[in-house]
mmCIF file with all atom_site columns, C-alpha atoms in Angstrom:
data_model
loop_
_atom_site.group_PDB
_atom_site.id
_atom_site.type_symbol
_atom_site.label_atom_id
_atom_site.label_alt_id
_atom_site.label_comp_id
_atom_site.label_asym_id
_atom_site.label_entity_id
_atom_site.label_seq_id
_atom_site.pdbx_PDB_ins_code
_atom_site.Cartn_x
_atom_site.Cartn_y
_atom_site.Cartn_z
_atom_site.occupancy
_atom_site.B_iso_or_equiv
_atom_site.pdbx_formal_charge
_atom_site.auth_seq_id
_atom_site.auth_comp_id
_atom_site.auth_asym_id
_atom_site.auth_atom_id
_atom_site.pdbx_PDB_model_num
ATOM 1  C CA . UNK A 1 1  ? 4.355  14.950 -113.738 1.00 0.00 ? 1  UNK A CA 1
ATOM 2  C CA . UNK A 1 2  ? 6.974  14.729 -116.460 1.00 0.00 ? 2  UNK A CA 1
ATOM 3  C CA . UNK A 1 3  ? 9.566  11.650 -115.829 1.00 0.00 ? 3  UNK A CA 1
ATOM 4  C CA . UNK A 1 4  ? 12.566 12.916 -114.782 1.00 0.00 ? 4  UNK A CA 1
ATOM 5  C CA . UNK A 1 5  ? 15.919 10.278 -114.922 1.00 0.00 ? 5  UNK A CA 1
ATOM 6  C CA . UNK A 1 6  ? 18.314 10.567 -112.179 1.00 0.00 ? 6  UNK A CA 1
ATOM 7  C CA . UNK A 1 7  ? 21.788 12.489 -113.784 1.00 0.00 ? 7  UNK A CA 1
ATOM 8  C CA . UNK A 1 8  ? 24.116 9.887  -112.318 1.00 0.00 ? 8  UNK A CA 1
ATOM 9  C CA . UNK A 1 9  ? 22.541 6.845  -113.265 1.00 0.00 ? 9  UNK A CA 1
ATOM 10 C CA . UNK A 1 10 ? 20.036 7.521  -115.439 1.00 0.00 ? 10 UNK A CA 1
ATOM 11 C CA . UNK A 1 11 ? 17.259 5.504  -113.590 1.00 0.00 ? 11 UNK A CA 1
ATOM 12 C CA . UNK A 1 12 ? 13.968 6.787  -113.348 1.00 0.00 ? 12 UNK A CA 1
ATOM 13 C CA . UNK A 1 13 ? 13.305 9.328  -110.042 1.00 0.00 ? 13 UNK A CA 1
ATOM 14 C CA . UNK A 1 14 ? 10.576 8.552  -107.623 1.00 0.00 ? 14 UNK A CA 1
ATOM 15 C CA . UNK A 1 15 ? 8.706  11.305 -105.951 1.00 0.00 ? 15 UNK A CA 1
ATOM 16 C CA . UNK A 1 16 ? 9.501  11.229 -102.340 1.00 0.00 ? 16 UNK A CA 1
ATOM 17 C CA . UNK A 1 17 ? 7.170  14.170 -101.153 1.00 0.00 ? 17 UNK A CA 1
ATOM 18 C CA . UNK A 1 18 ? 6.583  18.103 -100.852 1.00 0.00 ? 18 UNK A CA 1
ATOM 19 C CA . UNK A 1 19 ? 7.765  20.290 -98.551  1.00 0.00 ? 19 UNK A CA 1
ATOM 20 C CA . UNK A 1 20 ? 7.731  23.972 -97.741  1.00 0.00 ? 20 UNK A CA 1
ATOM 21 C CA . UNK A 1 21 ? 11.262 25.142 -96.799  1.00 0.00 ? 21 UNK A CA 1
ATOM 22 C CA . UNK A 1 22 ? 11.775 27.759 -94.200  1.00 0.00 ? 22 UNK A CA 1
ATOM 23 C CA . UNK A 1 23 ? 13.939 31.019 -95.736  1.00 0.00 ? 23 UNK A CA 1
ATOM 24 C CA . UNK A 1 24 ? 15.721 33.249 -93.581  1.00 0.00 ? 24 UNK A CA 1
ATOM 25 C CA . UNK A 1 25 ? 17.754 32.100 -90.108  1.00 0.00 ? 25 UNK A CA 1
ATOM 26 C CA . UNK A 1 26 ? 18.284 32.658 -86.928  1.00 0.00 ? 26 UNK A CA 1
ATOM 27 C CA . UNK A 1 27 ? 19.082 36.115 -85.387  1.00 0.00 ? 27 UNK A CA 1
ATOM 28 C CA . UNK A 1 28 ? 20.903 37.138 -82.042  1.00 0.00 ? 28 UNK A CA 1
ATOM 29 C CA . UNK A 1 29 ? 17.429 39.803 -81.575  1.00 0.00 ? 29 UNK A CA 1
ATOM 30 C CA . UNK A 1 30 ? 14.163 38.033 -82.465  1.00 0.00 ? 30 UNK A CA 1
ATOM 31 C CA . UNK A 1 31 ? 15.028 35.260 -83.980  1.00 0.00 ? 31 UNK A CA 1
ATOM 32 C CA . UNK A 1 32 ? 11.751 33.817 -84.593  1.00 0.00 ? 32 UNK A CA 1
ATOM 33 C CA . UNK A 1 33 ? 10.931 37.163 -86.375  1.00 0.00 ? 33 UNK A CA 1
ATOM 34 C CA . UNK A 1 34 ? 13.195 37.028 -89.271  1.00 0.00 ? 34 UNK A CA 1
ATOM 35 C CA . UNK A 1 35 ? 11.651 33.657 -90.469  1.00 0.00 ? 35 UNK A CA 1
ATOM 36 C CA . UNK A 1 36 ? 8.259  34.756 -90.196  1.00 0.00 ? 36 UNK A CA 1
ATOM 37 C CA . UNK A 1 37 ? 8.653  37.844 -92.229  1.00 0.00 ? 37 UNK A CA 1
ATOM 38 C CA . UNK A 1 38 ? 11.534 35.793 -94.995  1.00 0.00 ? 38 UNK A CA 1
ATOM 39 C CA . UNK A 1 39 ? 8.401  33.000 -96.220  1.00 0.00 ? 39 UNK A CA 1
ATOM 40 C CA . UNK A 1 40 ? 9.403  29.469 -97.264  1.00 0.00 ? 40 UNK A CA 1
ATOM 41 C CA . UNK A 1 41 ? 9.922  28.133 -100.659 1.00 0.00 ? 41 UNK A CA 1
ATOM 42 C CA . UNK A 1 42 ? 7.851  25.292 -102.007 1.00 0.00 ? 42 UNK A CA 1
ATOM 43 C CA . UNK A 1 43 ? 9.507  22.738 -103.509 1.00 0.00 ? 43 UNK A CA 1
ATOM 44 C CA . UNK A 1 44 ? 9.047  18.952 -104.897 1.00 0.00 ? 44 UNK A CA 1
ATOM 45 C CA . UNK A 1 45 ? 11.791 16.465 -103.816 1.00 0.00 ? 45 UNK A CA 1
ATOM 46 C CA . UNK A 1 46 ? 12.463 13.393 -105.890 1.00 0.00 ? 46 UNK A CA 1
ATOM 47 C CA . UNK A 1 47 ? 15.066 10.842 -104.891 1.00 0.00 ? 47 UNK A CA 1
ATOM 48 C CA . UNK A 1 48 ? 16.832 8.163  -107.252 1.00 0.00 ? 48 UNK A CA 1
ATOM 49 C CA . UNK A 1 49 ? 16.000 5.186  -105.645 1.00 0.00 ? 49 UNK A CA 1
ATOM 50 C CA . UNK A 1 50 ? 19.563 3.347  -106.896 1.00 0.00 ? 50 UNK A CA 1
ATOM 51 C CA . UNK A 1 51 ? 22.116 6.258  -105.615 1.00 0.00 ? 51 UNK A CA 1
ATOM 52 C CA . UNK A 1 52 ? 20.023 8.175  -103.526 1.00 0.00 ? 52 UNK A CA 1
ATOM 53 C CA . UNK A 1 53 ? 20.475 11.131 -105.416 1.00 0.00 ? 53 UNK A CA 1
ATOM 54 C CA . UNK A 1 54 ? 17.793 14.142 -104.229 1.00 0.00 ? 54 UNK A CA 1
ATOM 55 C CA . UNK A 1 55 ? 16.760 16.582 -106.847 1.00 0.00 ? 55 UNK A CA 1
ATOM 56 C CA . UNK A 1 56 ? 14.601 19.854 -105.636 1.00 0.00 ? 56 UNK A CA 1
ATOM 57 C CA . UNK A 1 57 ? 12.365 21.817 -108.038 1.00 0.00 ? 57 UNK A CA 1
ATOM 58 C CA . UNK A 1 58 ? 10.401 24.784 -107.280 1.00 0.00 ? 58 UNK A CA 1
ATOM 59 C CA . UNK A 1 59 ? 6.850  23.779 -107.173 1.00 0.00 ? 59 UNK A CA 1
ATOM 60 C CA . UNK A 1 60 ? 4.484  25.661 -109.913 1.00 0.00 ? 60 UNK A CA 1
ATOM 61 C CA . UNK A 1 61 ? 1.451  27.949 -108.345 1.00 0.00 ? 61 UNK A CA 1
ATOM 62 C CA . UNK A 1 62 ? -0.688 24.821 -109.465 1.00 0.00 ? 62 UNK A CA 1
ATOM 63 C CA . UNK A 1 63 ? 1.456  22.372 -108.094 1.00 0.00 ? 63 UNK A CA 1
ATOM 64 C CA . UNK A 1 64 ? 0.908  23.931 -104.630 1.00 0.00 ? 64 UNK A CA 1
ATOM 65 C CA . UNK A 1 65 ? -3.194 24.306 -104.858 1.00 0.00 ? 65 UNK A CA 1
ATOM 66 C CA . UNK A 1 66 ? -2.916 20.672 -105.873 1.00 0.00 ? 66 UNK A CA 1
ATOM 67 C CA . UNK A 1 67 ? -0.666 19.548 -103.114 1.00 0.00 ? 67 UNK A CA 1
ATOM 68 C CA . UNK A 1 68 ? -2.136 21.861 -100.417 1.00 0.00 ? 68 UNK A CA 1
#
C-alpha cells in the first residue's frame, strides 16, 4: 500500500482496518429489504494517529480478494 500523509498534519496514516459499509436505509415497509437489495461499499479506513483524522478509500477488486 502506497503511504498516504494525513492532510492536516502531514504525519504518516496508519491503517486501522476494512470494512464493508451497508448502502441504502431504513424504510417504513420492509425495511430490512431495501438494504439487502442496495449492497455495501468496500472501503479501507486509515486514521492519523496525531489528530485522529479518518480517511476512506474505495477498496480495489484486488484489495477485496486480498482482504476477504
Amino acid at each position: 500500500m502506497k503511504k498516504i500523509n494525513c492532510l492536516r498534519c502531514g504525519v504518516p496514516m496508519k491503517h486501522l482496518f476494512n470494512q464493508r459499509i451497508q448502502l441504502g436505509g431504513a424504510s417504513w415497509l420492509l425495511p430490512d429489504l431495501n438494504n439487502i437489495m442496495s449492497g455495501y461499499l468496500p472501503v479501507m479506513i486509515l486514521v492519523c494517529p496525531k489528530c485522529r483524522k479518518l480517511e476512506f478509500f474505495l477498496l480495489s477488486e484486488k484489495q477485496r480478494n486480498k482482504h476477504e
